[in-house]
mmCIF file of C-alpha atoms and ligand atoms in Angstrom:
data_model
loop_
_atom_site.group_PDB
_atom_site.id
_atom_site.type_symbol
_atom_site.label_atom_id
_atom_site.label_comp_id
_atom_site.label_asym_id
_atom_site.label_seq_id
_atom_site.Cartn_x
_atom_site.Cartn_y
_atom_site.Cartn_z
ATOM 1 C CA MET N 16 -39.296 -42.602 37.795
ATOM 2 C CA ASN N 17 -36.525 -40.299 38.967
ATOM 3 C CA SER N 18 -37.486 -36.772 37.928
ATOM 4 C CA SER N 19 -35.092 -33.984 36.977
ATOM 5 C CA PRO N 20 -34.853 -31.342 39.695
ATOM 6 C CA ILE N 21 -37.278 -28.467 39.098
ATOM 7 C CA THR N 22 -36.847 -25.084 40.802
ATOM 8 C CA ALA N 23 -39.584 -22.474 41.174
ATOM 9 C CA ARG N 24 -39.466 -18.973 42.645
ATOM 10 C CA ALA N 25 -42.519 -17.354 44.285
ATOM 11 C CA HIS N 26 -42.808 -14.018 46.033
ATOM 12 C CA THR N 27 -44.722 -13.253 49.172
ATOM 13 C CA ASN N 28 -47.854 -11.131 49.094
ATOM 14 C CA ILE N 29 -49.445 -8.767 51.574
ATOM 15 C CA ALA N 30 -53.231 -8.628 51.735
ATOM 16 C CA LEU N 31 -54.870 -5.205 51.485
ATOM 17 C CA ILE N 32 -58.226 -6.928 51.965
ATOM 18 C CA LYS N 33 -57.589 -9.724 54.441
ATOM 19 C CA TYR N 34 -58.515 -13.407 54.387
ATOM 20 C CA TRP N 35 -59.504 -14.236 57.958
ATOM 21 C CA GLY N 36 -61.598 -17.385 58.339
ATOM 22 C CA LYS N 37 -62.323 -20.659 56.576
ATOM 23 C CA LYS N 38 -65.552 -22.306 55.488
ATOM 24 C CA ASP N 39 -63.804 -25.612 54.838
ATOM 25 C CA MET N 40 -60.654 -26.344 56.825
ATOM 26 C CA ASP N 41 -59.469 -29.315 54.771
ATOM 27 C CA LEU N 42 -59.951 -27.757 51.325
ATOM 28 C CA ILE N 43 -59.083 -24.255 52.627
ATOM 29 C CA ILE N 44 -62.168 -22.498 51.256
ATOM 30 C CA PRO N 45 -62.266 -18.991 52.764
ATOM 31 C CA GLN N 46 -65.195 -17.153 54.298
ATOM 32 C CA ASN N 47 -64.485 -14.084 52.148
ATOM 33 C CA SER N 48 -62.593 -13.089 49.024
ATOM 34 C CA SER N 49 -59.333 -11.173 49.561
ATOM 35 C CA LEU N 50 -56.972 -8.925 47.588
ATOM 36 C CA SER N 51 -53.209 -8.603 47.842
ATOM 37 C CA LEU N 52 -50.083 -6.998 46.453
ATOM 38 C CA THR N 53 -47.219 -9.348 45.554
ATOM 39 C CA LEU N 54 -43.842 -7.938 46.691
ATOM 40 C CA ASP N 55 -40.515 -8.269 44.877
ATOM 41 C CA HIS N 56 -38.315 -8.254 47.944
ATOM 42 C CA PHE N 57 -39.276 -11.393 49.796
ATOM 43 C CA TYR N 58 -39.360 -14.725 47.995
ATOM 44 C CA THR N 59 -38.823 -18.463 48.261
ATOM 45 C CA ASP N 60 -36.870 -20.692 45.860
ATOM 46 C CA THR N 61 -37.844 -24.339 46.046
ATOM 47 C CA THR N 62 -36.313 -27.318 44.224
ATOM 48 C CA VAL N 63 -38.148 -30.643 44.023
ATOM 49 C CA LYS N 64 -36.770 -33.935 42.765
ATOM 50 C CA PHE N 65 -38.719 -37.197 42.965
ATOM 51 C CA ASP N 66 -36.391 -40.085 43.760
ATOM 52 C CA LYS N 67 -37.561 -43.700 43.924
ATOM 53 C CA THR N 68 -34.803 -44.627 46.383
ATOM 54 C CA LEU N 69 -36.228 -42.330 49.094
ATOM 55 C CA PRO N 70 -38.297 -44.016 51.854
ATOM 56 C CA ARG N 71 -40.093 -40.693 52.599
ATOM 57 C CA ASP N 72 -40.066 -37.027 51.638
ATOM 58 C CA VAL N 73 -36.930 -35.157 52.728
ATOM 59 C CA PHE N 74 -37.391 -31.419 53.256
ATOM 60 C CA THR N 75 -34.678 -28.840 53.915
ATOM 61 C CA LEU N 76 -35.285 -25.160 54.690
ATOM 62 C CA ASN N 77 -32.314 -22.822 54.301
ATOM 63 C CA GLY N 78 -30.076 -25.899 54.330
ATOM 64 C CA HIS N 79 -31.474 -27.446 57.522
ATOM 65 C CA LEU N 80 -33.426 -30.682 57.633
ATOM 66 C CA VAL N 81 -36.962 -29.910 58.820
ATOM 67 C CA GLU N 82 -39.924 -32.125 59.730
ATOM 68 C CA ASN N 83 -43.034 -30.342 58.448
ATOM 69 C CA PRO N 84 -46.404 -32.182 58.406
ATOM 70 C CA LYS N 85 -47.975 -29.503 56.162
ATOM 71 C CA VAL N 86 -45.312 -30.136 53.508
ATOM 72 C CA ASN N 87 -45.806 -33.930 53.757
ATOM 73 C CA HIS N 88 -49.577 -33.533 53.438
ATOM 74 C CA PHE N 89 -49.114 -31.226 50.451
ATOM 75 C CA MET N 90 -46.768 -33.684 48.705
ATOM 76 C CA ASP N 91 -49.404 -36.422 49.195
ATOM 77 C CA LEU N 92 -51.869 -34.193 47.316
ATOM 78 C CA VAL N 93 -49.384 -33.722 44.462
ATOM 79 C CA ARG N 94 -48.729 -37.484 44.273
ATOM 80 C CA LYS N 95 -52.458 -38.187 44.156
ATOM 81 C CA LEU N 96 -52.950 -35.610 41.397
ATOM 82 C CA ALA N 97 -50.069 -37.060 39.337
ATOM 83 C CA GLY N 98 -50.889 -40.709 40.082
ATOM 84 C CA ILE N 99 -47.408 -41.471 41.417
ATOM 85 C CA GLN N 100 -46.162 -42.973 44.684
ATOM 86 C CA ILE N 101 -42.568 -41.771 44.809
ATOM 87 C CA PHE N 102 -41.111 -39.574 47.529
ATOM 88 C CA ALA N 103 -39.157 -36.419 46.869
ATOM 89 C CA LYS N 104 -36.238 -34.309 48.022
ATOM 90 C CA ILE N 105 -37.463 -30.758 48.606
ATOM 91 C CA ASP N 106 -35.006 -27.920 49.180
ATOM 92 C CA SER N 107 -36.319 -24.449 50.021
ATOM 93 C CA ILE N 108 -34.444 -21.214 50.473
ATOM 94 C CA ASN N 109 -36.373 -18.331 52.008
ATOM 95 C CA HIS N 110 -35.099 -14.940 50.890
ATOM 96 C CA VAL N 111 -36.420 -12.861 53.741
ATOM 97 C CA PRO N 112 -34.401 -10.789 56.213
ATOM 98 C CA SER N 113 -33.062 -13.124 58.884
ATOM 99 C CA ALA N 114 -35.281 -13.441 61.964
ATOM 100 C CA ALA N 115 -37.852 -11.354 60.134
ATOM 101 C CA GLY N 116 -40.777 -13.294 61.497
ATOM 102 C CA LEU N 117 -42.535 -12.482 58.234
ATOM 103 C CA ALA N 118 -45.157 -14.975 57.175
ATOM 104 C CA SER N 119 -43.574 -17.007 54.413
ATOM 105 C CA SER N 120 -46.225 -19.668 53.884
ATOM 106 C CA ALA N 121 -47.596 -17.753 50.869
ATOM 107 C CA SER N 122 -44.335 -17.768 48.901
ATOM 108 C CA ALA N 123 -43.417 -21.214 50.273
ATOM 109 C CA PHE N 124 -46.517 -23.078 49.095
ATOM 110 C CA ALA N 125 -46.748 -21.171 45.799
ATOM 111 C CA ALA N 126 -43.146 -22.173 44.974
ATOM 112 C CA LEU N 127 -43.719 -25.751 46.185
ATOM 113 C CA ALA N 128 -46.943 -26.105 44.136
ATOM 114 C CA ALA N 129 -45.139 -25.055 40.954
ATOM 115 C CA ALA N 130 -41.942 -27.067 41.502
ATOM 116 C CA ALA N 131 -43.598 -30.247 42.824
ATOM 117 C CA SER N 132 -46.335 -30.402 40.191
ATOM 118 C CA LYS N 133 -43.870 -29.942 37.317
ATOM 119 C CA ALA N 134 -41.384 -32.416 38.791
ATOM 120 C CA ALA N 135 -44.270 -34.917 39.067
ATOM 121 C CA GLY N 136 -44.906 -34.577 35.340
ATOM 122 C CA LEU N 137 -47.964 -32.314 35.585
ATOM 123 C CA ASP N 138 -48.357 -29.232 33.416
ATOM 124 C CA LEU N 139 -50.845 -27.151 35.394
ATOM 125 C CA SER N 140 -52.443 -23.897 34.268
ATOM 126 C CA ARG N 141 -51.964 -20.932 36.592
ATOM 127 C CA LYS N 142 -55.554 -21.335 37.732
ATOM 128 C CA ASP N 143 -54.895 -24.949 38.719
ATOM 129 C CA LEU N 144 -51.574 -23.978 40.330
ATOM 130 C CA SER N 145 -53.470 -21.412 42.404
ATOM 131 C CA ARG N 146 -56.010 -24.071 43.448
ATOM 132 C CA LEU N 147 -53.176 -26.431 44.396
ATOM 133 C CA ALA N 148 -51.177 -23.765 46.297
ATOM 134 C CA ARG N 149 -54.361 -22.909 48.220
ATOM 135 C CA ARG N 150 -54.363 -26.431 49.702
ATOM 136 C CA GLY N 151 -50.993 -25.693 51.341
ATOM 137 C CA SER N 152 -51.901 -22.262 52.669
ATOM 138 C CA GLY N 153 -54.771 -19.993 51.686
ATOM 139 C CA SER N 154 -52.658 -16.915 51.022
ATOM 140 C CA ALA N 155 -50.358 -18.975 48.728
ATOM 141 C CA SER N 156 -53.153 -19.081 46.135
ATOM 142 C CA ARG N 157 -52.476 -15.347 45.550
ATOM 143 C CA SER N 158 -48.670 -15.644 45.135
ATOM 144 C CA ILE N 159 -49.135 -17.404 41.781
ATOM 145 C CA TYR N 160 -49.614 -13.949 40.257
ATOM 146 C CA GLY N 161 -47.735 -10.656 40.421
ATOM 147 C CA GLY N 162 -49.083 -7.190 41.208
ATOM 148 C CA PHE N 163 -52.622 -6.879 42.552
ATOM 149 C CA VAL N 164 -54.324 -10.251 42.938
ATOM 150 C CA GLU N 165 -57.792 -11.300 44.057
ATOM 151 C CA TRP N 166 -58.503 -14.676 45.641
ATOM 152 C CA CYS N 167 -62.101 -15.339 44.663
ATOM 153 C CA GLN N 168 -63.533 -17.319 47.546
ATOM 154 C CA GLY N 169 -65.629 -19.718 45.445
ATOM 155 C CA THR N 170 -67.645 -22.484 47.043
ATOM 156 C CA ASP N 171 -65.510 -25.590 46.548
ATOM 157 C CA ASP N 172 -62.130 -26.890 45.362
ATOM 158 C CA GLN N 173 -62.912 -26.145 41.714
ATOM 159 C CA THR N 174 -64.104 -22.577 42.188
ATOM 160 C CA SER N 175 -61.781 -21.163 44.891
ATOM 161 C CA TYR N 176 -58.671 -19.672 43.231
ATOM 162 C CA ALA N 177 -56.856 -16.399 42.643
ATOM 163 C CA VAL N 178 -56.994 -14.222 39.542
ATOM 164 C CA PRO N 179 -54.776 -11.305 38.557
ATOM 165 C CA VAL N 180 -56.357 -7.878 39.016
ATOM 166 C CA GLU N 181 -53.363 -6.033 37.503
ATOM 167 C CA GLU N 182 -50.210 -8.045 37.024
ATOM 168 C CA LYS N 183 -47.798 -5.614 35.453
ATOM 169 C CA LEU N 184 -48.341 -2.471 37.463
ATOM 170 C CA ASP N 185 -47.562 0.853 35.833
ATOM 171 C CA TRP N 186 -48.153 2.484 39.212
ATOM 172 C CA PRO N 187 -45.100 3.438 41.311
ATOM 173 C CA ILE N 188 -46.294 2.189 44.671
ATOM 174 C CA GLY N 189 -44.806 -0.211 47.182
ATOM 175 C CA MET N 190 -44.526 -1.173 50.828
ATOM 176 C CA LEU N 191 -42.112 -0.328 53.587
ATOM 177 C CA VAL N 192 -41.789 -3.423 55.726
ATOM 178 C CA GLY N 193 -40.702 -2.840 59.299
ATOM 179 C CA ILE N 194 -39.383 -5.796 61.231
ATOM 180 C CA VAL N 195 -40.638 -5.622 64.805
ATOM 181 C CA ASN N 196 -38.903 -8.572 66.425
ATOM 182 C CA SER N 197 -40.938 -10.512 68.892
ATOM 183 C CA GLY N 198 -39.858 -12.859 71.617
ATOM 184 C CA GLN N 199 -43.486 -13.647 72.281
ATOM 185 C CA LYS N 200 -45.025 -16.809 70.911
ATOM 186 C CA LYS N 201 -47.897 -15.733 68.732
ATOM 187 C CA ILE N 202 -51.073 -17.608 67.966
ATOM 188 C CA SER N 203 -50.927 -19.156 64.468
ATOM 189 C CA SER N 204 -53.129 -17.702 61.707
ATOM 190 C CA ARG N 205 -54.855 -21.045 61.399
ATOM 191 C CA VAL N 206 -55.885 -21.192 65.069
ATOM 192 C CA GLY N 207 -56.500 -17.440 65.322
ATOM 193 C CA MET N 208 -58.882 -17.199 62.386
ATOM 194 C CA GLN N 209 -60.798 -20.318 63.435
ATOM 195 C CA THR N 210 -61.267 -18.958 66.975
ATOM 196 C CA VAL N 211 -62.628 -15.751 65.433
ATOM 197 C CA VAL N 212 -65.076 -17.577 63.105
ATOM 198 C CA GLU N 213 -66.411 -19.616 66.015
ATOM 199 C CA THR N 214 -66.644 -16.924 68.685
ATOM 200 C CA SER N 215 -66.532 -13.313 67.468
ATOM 201 C CA PRO N 216 -69.932 -11.603 67.715
ATOM 202 C CA TYR N 217 -68.725 -9.274 64.955
ATOM 203 C CA TYR N 218 -68.021 -11.933 62.331
ATOM 204 C CA GLN N 219 -71.083 -11.343 60.154
ATOM 205 C CA GLY N 220 -70.314 -7.613 60.211
ATOM 206 C CA TRP N 221 -66.775 -8.389 59.033
ATOM 207 C CA ILE N 222 -68.053 -10.423 56.074
ATOM 208 C CA GLN N 223 -70.448 -7.692 54.990
ATOM 209 C CA SER N 224 -67.970 -4.875 55.370
ATOM 210 C CA THR N 225 -65.107 -6.775 53.724
ATOM 211 C CA THR N 226 -67.269 -7.580 50.714
ATOM 212 C CA ALA N 227 -67.914 -3.833 50.367
ATOM 213 C CA ASP N 228 -64.192 -3.014 50.926
ATOM 214 C CA LEU N 229 -63.179 -5.407 48.146
ATOM 215 C CA LYS N 230 -65.533 -3.784 45.661
ATOM 216 C CA SER N 231 -64.392 -0.273 46.624
ATOM 217 C CA ILE N 232 -60.661 -1.053 46.518
ATOM 218 C CA LYS N 233 -60.908 -2.594 43.043
ATOM 219 C CA LYS N 234 -62.578 0.594 41.809
ATOM 220 C CA ALA N 235 -59.956 2.756 43.567
ATOM 221 C CA ILE N 236 -57.125 0.693 41.987
ATOM 222 C CA GLN N 237 -58.675 1.119 38.569
ATOM 223 C CA GLU N 238 -58.981 4.875 39.126
ATOM 224 C CA ARG N 239 -55.429 5.098 40.541
ATOM 225 C CA ASP N 240 -56.860 6.722 43.664
ATOM 226 C CA PHE N 241 -53.967 6.085 46.072
ATOM 227 C CA GLN N 242 -55.609 7.780 49.052
ATOM 228 C CA LYS N 243 -58.706 5.614 48.696
ATOM 229 C CA VAL N 244 -56.660 2.413 48.293
ATOM 230 C CA GLY N 245 -54.684 3.327 51.425
ATOM 231 C CA GLU N 246 -57.712 4.246 53.513
ATOM 232 C CA ILE N 247 -59.489 0.988 52.670
ATOM 233 C CA THR N 248 -56.297 -1.025 53.332
ATOM 234 C CA GLU N 249 -55.741 0.467 56.783
ATOM 235 C CA SER N 250 -59.378 0.236 57.772
ATOM 236 C CA ASN N 251 -59.691 -3.381 56.608
ATOM 237 C CA ALA N 252 -56.610 -4.422 58.597
ATOM 238 C CA LEU N 253 -57.937 -2.756 61.742
ATOM 239 C CA LYS N 254 -61.282 -4.526 61.328
ATOM 240 C CA MET N 255 -59.462 -7.875 61.112
ATOM 241 C CA HIS N 256 -57.532 -7.101 64.288
ATOM 242 C CA ALA N 257 -60.743 -5.954 65.992
ATOM 243 C CA LEU N 258 -62.126 -9.456 65.364
ATOM 244 C CA ASN N 259 -59.202 -10.884 67.325
ATOM 245 C CA LEU N 260 -59.890 -8.544 70.228
ATOM 246 C CA SER N 261 -63.536 -9.684 70.212
ATOM 247 C CA ALA N 262 -62.839 -13.448 70.133
ATOM 248 C CA GLN N 263 -63.132 -15.858 73.082
ATOM 249 C CA PRO N 264 -60.433 -16.225 74.246
ATOM 250 C CA HIS N 265 -59.329 -12.846 72.920
ATOM 251 C CA PHE N 266 -55.875 -12.383 71.450
ATOM 252 C CA ASN N 267 -53.939 -9.826 69.458
ATOM 253 C CA TYR N 268 -50.745 -9.529 67.424
ATOM 254 C CA PHE N 269 -49.767 -6.018 68.463
ATOM 255 C CA GLU N 270 -46.614 -5.165 70.326
ATOM 256 C CA PRO N 271 -46.041 -1.742 71.903
ATOM 257 C CA MET N 272 -43.698 -0.954 68.993
ATOM 258 C CA SER N 273 -46.358 -1.921 66.415
ATOM 259 C CA LEU N 274 -48.768 0.578 67.981
ATOM 260 C CA ALA N 275 -46.103 3.294 68.132
ATOM 261 C CA ILE N 276 -45.360 2.831 64.414
ATOM 262 C CA MET N 277 -49.071 2.835 63.526
ATOM 263 C CA GLN N 278 -49.525 6.144 65.360
ATOM 264 C CA GLU N 279 -46.452 7.607 63.681
ATOM 265 C CA VAL N 280 -47.771 6.666 60.224
ATOM 266 C CA GLU N 281 -51.008 8.497 61.041
ATOM 267 C CA ARG N 282 -48.972 11.522 62.210
ATOM 268 C CA ILE N 283 -46.806 11.533 59.063
ATOM 269 C CA ARG N 284 -49.984 11.557 57.021
ATOM 270 C CA GLU N 285 -51.696 14.302 58.977
ATOM 271 C CA GLU N 286 -48.784 16.592 59.850
ATOM 272 C CA GLU N 287 -46.254 15.976 57.082
ATOM 273 C CA HIS N 288 -48.929 15.452 54.426
ATOM 274 C CA ILE N 289 -47.222 12.382 52.987
ATOM 275 C CA PRO N 290 -49.764 9.738 51.960
ATOM 276 C CA CYS N 291 -48.939 6.452 53.724
ATOM 277 C CA TYR N 292 -51.110 3.748 55.271
ATOM 278 C CA TYR N 293 -50.322 0.725 57.446
ATOM 279 C CA THR N 294 -51.436 -2.858 57.503
ATOM 280 C CA LEU N 295 -50.546 -5.758 59.855
ATOM 281 C CA ASP N 296 -51.008 -9.507 59.498
ATOM 282 C CA ALA N 297 -50.768 -12.316 62.029
ATOM 283 C CA GLY N 298 -47.722 -10.793 63.703
ATOM 284 C CA PRO N 299 -46.316 -7.517 65.034
ATOM 285 C CA ASN N 300 -44.607 -6.342 61.823
ATOM 286 C CA VAL N 301 -46.004 -3.169 60.291
ATOM 287 C CA LYS N 302 -46.177 -2.811 56.502
ATOM 288 C CA ILE N 303 -46.648 0.691 55.129
ATOM 289 C CA LEU N 304 -48.252 1.250 51.733
ATOM 290 C CA CYS N 305 -46.764 4.313 50.040
ATOM 291 C CA LEU N 306 -45.733 5.844 46.727
ATOM 292 C CA GLN N 307 -42.188 4.982 45.620
ATOM 293 C CA ALA N 308 -41.345 8.690 45.419
ATOM 294 C CA ASP N 309 -42.154 9.138 49.137
ATOM 295 C CA ALA N 310 -40.454 5.986 50.423
ATOM 296 C CA SER N 311 -37.093 7.496 51.380
ATOM 297 C CA ALA N 312 -38.667 10.525 53.143
ATOM 298 C CA ILE N 313 -40.844 8.166 55.213
ATOM 299 C CA GLN N 314 -37.841 5.904 55.875
ATOM 300 C CA GLN N 315 -35.865 8.898 57.194
ATOM 301 C CA ILE N 316 -38.635 10.015 59.539
ATOM 302 C CA LEU N 317 -39.108 6.478 60.852
ATOM 303 C CA ALA N 318 -35.342 6.018 61.304
ATOM 304 C CA SER N 319 -35.212 9.182 63.431
ATOM 305 C CA LYS N 320 -37.946 7.811 65.735
ATOM 306 C CA PHE N 321 -37.373 4.058 65.621
ATOM 307 C CA GLY N 322 -33.652 3.771 64.914
ATOM 308 C CA GLN N 323 -33.535 0.142 66.014
ATOM 309 C CA ILE N 324 -36.011 -0.968 63.332
ATOM 310 C CA THR N 325 -35.107 -1.313 59.662
ATOM 311 C CA PHE N 326 -37.805 -0.494 57.143
ATOM 312 C CA GLU N 327 -37.108 -2.176 53.817
ATOM 313 C CA PHE N 328 -38.851 -0.898 50.726
ATOM 314 C CA ALA N 329 -40.450 -3.517 48.486
ATOM 315 C CA LYS N 330 -41.865 -2.833 45.034
ATOM 316 C CA PRO N 331 -44.619 -4.889 43.423
ATOM 317 C CA GLY N 332 -43.271 -8.310 42.468
ATOM 318 C CA GLU N 333 -43.878 -10.998 39.841
ATOM 319 C CA GLY N 334 -45.860 -14.191 39.949
ATOM 320 C CA VAL N 335 -44.432 -17.691 40.349
ATOM 321 C CA ARG N 336 -41.949 -18.869 37.713
ATOM 322 C CA PHE N 337 -39.434 -21.603 37.011
ATOM 323 C CA ILE N 338 -35.776 -20.715 37.342
ATOM 324 C CA GLU N 339 -32.399 -22.422 36.910
ATOM 325 C CA ALA N 340 -31.284 -23.833 40.257
HETATM 326 C C1 2P0 I 410 -54.033 -12.756 54.490
HETATM 327 N N1 2P0 I 410 -53.277 -13.886 56.562
HETATM 328 O O1 2P0 I 410 -55.018 -12.508 53.774
HETATM 329 C C2 2P0 I 410 -54.290 -13.045 55.954
HETATM 330 C C3 2P0 I 410 -54.302 -11.787 56.759
HETATM 331 C C4 2P0 I 410 -52.741 -13.313 57.765
HETATM 332 C C5 2P0 I 410 -53.574 -12.109 58.040
HETATM 333 O O2 2P0 I 410 -53.513 -15.482 55.064
HETATM 334 O O3 2P0 I 410 -54.455 -21.461 57.422
HETATM 335 O O4 2P0 I 410 -50.957 -18.827 56.291
HETATM 336 O O5 2P0 I 410 -52.530 -21.674 55.866
HETATM 337 O O6 2P0 I 410 -54.723 -20.843 55.023
HETATM 338 O O7 2P0 I 410 -52.670 -18.198 54.531
HETATM 339 C C6 2P0 I 410 -52.122 -16.002 56.833
HETATM 340 O O8 2P0 I 410 -52.755 -17.219 56.877
HETATM 341 O O9 2P0 I 410 -53.389 -19.451 56.597
HETATM 342 C C7 2P0 I 410 -53.026 -15.107 56.104
HETATM 343 P P1 2P0 I 410 -53.800 -20.924 56.203
HETATM 344 P P2 2P0 I 410 -52.358 -18.460 55.954
HETATM 345 O O10 2P0 I 410 -52.868 -12.726 54.046
#
């Protein structure tokens, strides 16, 4: 079989309640459930075409040939699911600011799950797409949906998948994403979270407190309580980063500029009375949750203090979908 090329678009998501640790490393079953906001600004377009003349999978990223074992492993899963043994040409374009250093595995594996499964002749439900995307990268399970999304941890491959909390948001919120460039080589999420699970004396405390945070943030979202959503988001991120500081060997993702921006966000909140809250993932970039109406005022203040850093505003985005190439 030579399939027609199928193109899917998936957006990245930023966790307000973080996933930080696996129970099963092969199936990617997390230690805790997580909750994210899908963003419109940053996305991946991926085209997959199965071609029986290919001796192996061929993967290009932004037009460059790339050798990526995670992509090869993922394509093996798709082939097994579809009962085929043909290799594919996979072309991905990442629409993120150049040299952003933003994690793109969420949008990448969500787009690949959709495009590869359809090109292989499968017609998966969104639940099954989420389960499949999870096998590429845990956070990708959430990029199947738009808006607020919960990845329910489950206990096995069948029961660990994301569900929409509110897909079409009638709430004018968003995130300012600041790109703090780093020359430093960071520790990967995969290695970082595993080190934490195995060595942090605080890990059980994290599980308990994150379970409570998830319940509270869902209630705050329902009640449109922006302050509460922001406070839980910031606190949950700091608890995740505290785990990293408590691991053996310890590590962290902060750069001096990350800390300066975090302090400035707290000052803007306290002194300028503009509600805004930060979160950071496995890198130095700071993402600031705010109301759309306040975004340009915050951008102006940040530009006056950190002129060298661009803060791009991203609104809530849509879930994965098929597009014309
Ligand atoms: C999250 N992160 O919930 C957390 C918070 C980063 C910090 O999910 O090993 O690329 O492929 O499942 O999904 C980034 O880790 O890790 C991540 P794998 P992934 O968004």
